[in-house]
């Protein structure tokens, strides 16, 4: 007679248990484990007999496919058997796991996909699985309770082996297989919380993959993960921080990590996220800006863009920004106009926290008006916005006149769109003053 019910959501069928007041010695735990294993083997035998009695011909056909069919037939038949009852599916899962461990890529890919689908859609509860030694068992526990504890512990072990196979697959030499396994890691992270501390570092580390397609895709997958589970942002950011500050990470990996951080949606309700982002940005920025060869790279541009995004959402960004003032002003005088504009956007925030750098900020804005790349740059609108805000908040009349004079000098040799923008800017500032 079956002791476990035929069901799909097995966690809803668990019997209530009382946590024992004292821990059990290892010998008692081993006895309980052996007893539970023997009970489960008897339960599976009873389940097989019951299935043969109810669905004799169908059951024999499925069993024949498992023993003598092609690998696709075996996977399909084992999947069907696993769907019959959640509590009694462990033998089918173990056979699927054996197929997933085969060296043939076509076989193990199909088996891994079947196992992942089973776990995410039917077998994993919305909580972490509990190992046998942490189950609230005692010598007086009923057979049903021992069976449930054995099932959950064995299920956890099978899933851990599956995760190990998927992690190994992310380092495959064949790009197609590697991409499939990376997508599987993302699906497992999005699906259930089980072993997320093992899976998340694997996904983040692939930002430094030598294949550009892989690192770019991981950037997108991490963004999707944060959108689907906003509560995971602090955990993901902590892992990103550990990744980018490691000494052996290549520049492309750091750049992909920066691009991902720039895509995180910031809100006023999460100032801690913005503060963490700002600290990571400034750590990378301080290391990059020390090297003169890095002053005009896209990495520095991405970091400055990220700093500009994060500052308005931080509670107290002034202290950390002021420490990087010298480096920011060096960027403001860079040969690349895009870097100059982004540095000025960050300095416009810093000027509000430290009045001593206000004059230097206005000098940098003034000098950039005659930058040789200004008329052909795609950052003209951003630069004019910086100029407009700087003039709007300035109370020094002589400096405002100097700015207006330099802007009008620009119009004499600028393209019509730029000249119109400058004239409109001066008109708006004059109206406010």
JSON list of N, CA and C in Angstrom, two decimals, residues 286-319:
[
{"chain": "A", "resi": 286, "resn": "UNK", "atom": "N", "xyz": [39.04, 55.46, -10.42]},
{"chain": "A", "resi": 286, "resn": "UNK", "atom": "CA", "xyz": [40.32, 55.85, -9.86]},
{"chain": "A", "resi": 286, "resn": "UNK", "atom": "C", "xyz": [41.47, 55.05, -10.44]},
{"chain": "A", "resi": 287, "resn": "UNK", "atom": "N", "xyz": [41.23, 53.75, -10.71]},
{"chain": "A", "resi": 287, "resn": "UNK", "atom": "CA", "xyz": [42.28, 52.91, -11.28]},
{"chain": "A", "resi": 287, "resn": "UNK", "atom": "C", "xyz": [42.52, 53.23, -12.75]},
{"chain": "A", "resi": 288, "resn": "UNK", "atom": "N", "xyz": [41.46, 53.51, -13.49]},
{"chain": "A", "resi": 288, "resn": "UNK", "atom": "CA", "xyz": [41.60, 53.76, -14.93]},
{"chain": "A", "resi": 288, "resn": "UNK", "atom": "C", "xyz": [42.18, 55.14, -15.22]},
{"chain": "A", "resi": 289, "resn": "UNK", "atom": "N", "xyz": [41.75, 56.15, -14.48]},
{"chain": "A", "resi": 289, "resn": "UNK", "atom": "CA", "xyz": [42.15, 57.53, -14.79]},
{"chain": "A", "resi": 289, "resn": "UNK", "atom": "C", "xyz": [43.59, 57.82, -14.42]},
{"chain": "A", "resi": 290, "resn": "UNK", "atom": "N", "xyz": [44.24, 56.94, -13.67]},
{"chain": "A", "resi": 290, "resn": "UNK", "atom": "CA", "xyz": [45.64, 57.15, -13.34]},
{"chain": "A", "resi": 290, "resn": "UNK", "atom": "C", "xyz": [46.53, 56.94, -14.56]},
{"chain": "A", "resi": 291, "resn": "UNK", "atom": "N", "xyz": [46.05, 56.14, -15.50]},
{"chain": "A", "resi": 291, "resn": "UNK", "atom": "CA", "xyz": [46.82, 55.84, -16.71]},
{"chain": "A", "resi": 291, "resn": "UNK", "atom": "C", "xyz": [46.41, 56.81, -17.82]},
{"chain": "A", "resi": 292, "resn": "UNK", "atom": "N", "xyz": [47.38, 57.55, -18.34]},
{"chain": "A", "resi": 292, "resn": "UNK", "atom": "CA", "xyz": [47.07, 58.54, -19.39]},
{"chain": "A", "resi": 292, "resn": "UNK", "atom": "C", "xyz": [46.50, 57.89, -20.64]},
{"chain": "A", "resi": 293, "resn": "UNK", "atom": "N", "xyz": [46.91, 56.65, -20.91]},
{"chain": "A", "resi": 293, "resn": "UNK", "atom": "CA", "xyz": [46.42, 55.96, -22.11]},
{"chain": "A", "resi": 293, "resn": "UNK", "atom": "C", "xyz": [44.95, 55.60, -22.00]},
{"chain": "A", "resi": 294, "resn": "UNK", "atom": "N", "xyz": [44.40, 55.60, -20.79]},
{"chain": "A", "resi": 294, "resn": "UNK", "atom": "CA", "xyz": [43.01, 55.21, -20.58]},
{"chain": "A", "resi": 294, "resn": "UNK", "atom": "C", "xyz": [42.06, 56.41, -20.61]},
{"chain": "A", "resi": 295, "resn": "UNK", "atom": "N", "xyz": [42.58, 57.61, -20.81]},
{"chain": "A", "resi": 295, "resn": "UNK", "atom": "CA", "xyz": [41.76, 58.81, -20.65]},
{"chain": "A", "resi": 295, "resn": "UNK", "atom": "C", "xyz": [40.67, 58.93, -21.72]},
{"chain": "A", "resi": 296, "resn": "UNK", "atom": "N", "xyz": [40.85, 58.35, -22.87]},
{"chain": "A", "resi": 296, "resn": "UNK", "atom": "CA", "xyz": [39.89, 58.53, -23.95]},
{"chain": "A", "resi": 296, "resn": "UNK", "atom": "C", "xyz": [39.22, 57.22, -24.37]},
{"chain": "A", "resi": 297, "resn": "UNK", "atom": "N", "xyz": [39.21, 56.23, -23.48]},
{"chain": "A", "resi": 297, "resn": "UNK", "atom": "CA", "xyz": [38.64, 54.94, -23.83]},
{"chain": "A", "resi": 297, "resn": "UNK", "atom": "C", "xyz": [37.14, 54.92, -23.56]},
{"chain": "A", "resi": 298, "resn": "UNK", "atom": "N", "xyz": [36.45, 53.94, -24.16]},
{"chain": "A", "resi": 298, "resn": "UNK", "atom": "CA", "xyz": [35.01, 53.82, -23.95]},
{"chain": "A", "resi": 298, "resn": "UNK", "atom": "C", "xyz": [34.71, 53.36, -22.52]},
{"chain": "A", "resi": 299, "resn": "UNK", "atom": "N", "xyz": [35.68, 52.69, -21.88]},
{"chain": "A", "resi": 299, "resn": "UNK", "atom": "CA", "xyz": [35.50, 52.27, -20.49]},
{"chain": "A", "resi": 299, "resn": "UNK", "atom": "C", "xyz": [35.36, 53.49, -19.58]},
{"chain": "A", "resi": 300, "resn": "UNK", "atom": "N", "xyz": [36.24, 54.45, -19.76]},
{"chain": "A", "resi": 300, "resn": "UNK", "atom": "CA", "xyz": [36.17, 55.66, -18.94]},
{"chain": "A", "resi": 300, "resn": "UNK", "atom": "C", "xyz": [34.89, 56.43, -19.22]},
{"chain": "A", "resi": 301, "resn": "UNK", "atom": "N", "xyz": [34.47, 56.46, -20.47]},
{"chain": "A", "resi": 301, "resn": "UNK", "atom": "CA", "xyz": [33.22, 57.12, -20.83]},
{"chain": "A", "resi": 301, "resn": "UNK", "atom": "C", "xyz": [32.03, 56.45, -20.15]},
{"chain": "A", "resi": 302, "resn": "UNK", "atom": "N", "xyz": [32.02, 55.10, -20.14]},
{"chain": "A", "resi": 302, "resn": "UNK", "atom": "CA", "xyz": [30.93, 54.38, -19.49]},
{"chain": "A", "resi": 302, "resn": "UNK", "atom": "C", "xyz": [30.92, 54.62, -17.98]},
{"chain": "A", "resi": 303, "resn": "UNK", "atom": "N", "xyz": [32.10, 54.70, -17.37]},
{"chain": "A", "resi": 303, "resn": "UNK", "atom": "CA", "xyz": [32.17, 54.95, -15.92]},
{"chain": "A", "resi": 303, "resn": "UNK", "atom": "C", "xyz": [31.65, 56.34, -15.57]},
{"chain": "A", "resi": 304, "resn": "UNK", "atom": "N", "xyz": [32.02, 57.33, -16.36]},
{"chain": "A", "resi": 304, "resn": "UNK", "atom": "CA", "xyz": [31.55, 58.69, -16.10]},
{"chain": "A", "resi": 304, "resn": "UNK", "atom": "C", "xyz": [30.03, 58.78, -16.27]},
{"chain": "A", "resi": 305, "resn": "UNK", "atom": "N", "xyz": [29.52, 58.09, -17.29]},
{"chain": "A", "resi": 305, "resn": "UNK", "atom": "CA", "xyz": [28.07, 58.06, -17.49]},
{"chain": "A", "resi": 305, "resn": "UNK", "atom": "C", "xyz": [27.36, 57.42, -16.30]},
{"chain": "A", "resi": 306, "resn": "UNK", "atom": "N", "xyz": [27.94, 56.33, -15.79]},
{"chain": "A", "resi": 306, "resn": "UNK", "atom": "CA", "xyz": [27.35, 55.67, -14.63]},
{"chain": "A", "resi": 306, "resn": "UNK", "atom": "C", "xyz": [27.38, 56.52, -13.38]},
{"chain": "A", "resi": 307, "resn": "UNK", "atom": "N", "xyz": [28.49, 57.22, -13.15]},
{"chain": "A", "resi": 307, "resn": "UNK", "atom": "CA", "xyz": [28.59, 58.12, -11.98]},
{"chain": "A", "resi": 307, "resn": "UNK", "atom": "C", "xyz": [27.53, 59.20, -12.07]},
{"chain": "A", "resi": 308, "resn": "UNK", "atom": "N", "xyz": [27.36, 59.76, -13.25]},
{"chain": "A", "resi": 308, "resn": "UNK", "atom": "CA", "xyz": [26.35, 60.81, -13.44]},
{"chain": "A", "resi": 308, "resn": "UNK", "atom": "C", "xyz": [24.93, 60.29, -13.15]},
{"chain": "A", "resi": 309, "resn": "UNK", "atom": "N", "xyz": [24.65, 59.05, -13.53]},
{"chain": "A", "resi": 309, "resn": "UNK", "atom": "CA", "xyz": [23.34, 58.45, -13.26]},
{"chain": "A", "resi": 309, "resn": "UNK", "atom": "C", "xyz": [23.11, 58.21, -11.77]},
{"chain": "A", "resi": 310, "resn": "UNK", "atom": "N", "xyz": [24.17, 57.74, -11.08]},
{"chain": "A", "resi": 310, "resn": "UNK", "atom": "CA", "xyz": [23.99, 57.28, -9.71]},
{"chain": "A", "resi": 310, "resn": "UNK", "atom": "C", "xyz": [23.92, 58.42, -8.70]},
{"chain": "A", "resi": 311, "resn": "UNK", "atom": "N", "xyz": [24.64, 59.51, -8.94]},
{"chain": "A", "resi": 311, "resn": "UNK", "atom": "CA", "xyz": [24.74, 60.58, -7.93]},
{"chain": "A", "resi": 311, "resn": "UNK", "atom": "C", "xyz": [23.39, 61.13, -7.48]},
{"chain": "A", "resi": 312, "resn": "UNK", "atom": "N", "xyz": [22.43, 61.44, -8.38]},
{"chain": "A", "resi": 312, "resn": "UNK", "atom": "CA", "xyz": [21.16, 62.02, -7.91]},
{"chain": "A", "resi": 312, "resn": "UNK", "atom": "C", "xyz": [20.35, 61.09, -6.99]},
{"chain": "A", "resi": 313, "resn": "UNK", "atom": "N", "xyz": [20.62, 59.79, -7.02]},
{"chain": "A", "resi": 313, "resn": "UNK", "atom": "CA", "xyz": [19.85, 58.85, -6.21]},
{"chain": "A", "resi": 313, "resn": "UNK", "atom": "C", "xyz": [20.54, 58.48, -4.90]},
{"chain": "A", "resi": 314, "resn": "UNK", "atom": "N", "xyz": [21.75, 58.99, -4.69]},
{"chain": "A", "resi": 314, "resn": "UNK", "atom": "CA", "xyz": [22.49, 58.69, -3.45]},
{"chain": "A", "resi": 314, "resn": "UNK", "atom": "C", "xyz": [22.09, 59.66, -2.35]},
{"chain": "A", "resi": 315, "resn": "UNK", "atom": "N", "xyz": [22.22, 59.21, -1.12]},
{"chain": "A", "resi": 315, "resn": "UNK", "atom": "CA", "xyz": [21.88, 60.07, 0.02]},
{"chain": "A", "resi": 315, "resn": "UNK", "atom": "C", "xyz": [23.01, 61.04, 0.35]},
{"chain": "A", "resi": 316, "resn": "UNK", "atom": "N", "xyz": [24.27, 60.60, 0.31]},
{"chain": "A", "resi": 316, "resn": "UNK", "atom": "CA", "xyz": [25.39, 61.48, 0.63]},
{"chain": "A", "resi": 316, "resn": "UNK", "atom": "C", "xyz": [26.57, 61.16, -0.28]},
{"chain": "A", "resi": 317, "resn": "UNK", "atom": "N", "xyz": [26.48, 61.57, -1.57]},
{"chain": "A", "resi": 317, "resn": "UNK", "atom": "CA", "xyz": [27.57, 61.24, -2.50]},
{"chain": "A", "resi": 317, "resn": "UNK", "atom": "C", "xyz": [28.74, 62.21, -2.44]},
{"chain": "A", "resi": 318, "resn": "UNK", "atom": "N", "xyz": [28.58, 63.34, -1.72]},
{"chain": "A", "resi": 318, "resn": "UNK", "atom": "CA", "xyz": [29.60, 64.38, -1.75]},
{"chain": "A", "resi": 318, "resn": "UNK", "atom": "C", "xyz": [30.96, 63.92, -1.29]},
{"chain": "A", "resi": 319, "resn": "UNK", "atom": "N", "xyz": [31.02, 63.15, -0.19]},
{"chain": "A", "resi": 319, "resn": "UNK", "atom": "CA", "xyz": [32.31, 62.76, 0.37]},
{"chain": "A", "resi": 319, "resn": "UNK", "atom": "C", "xyz": [33.14, 61.92, -0.59]}
]
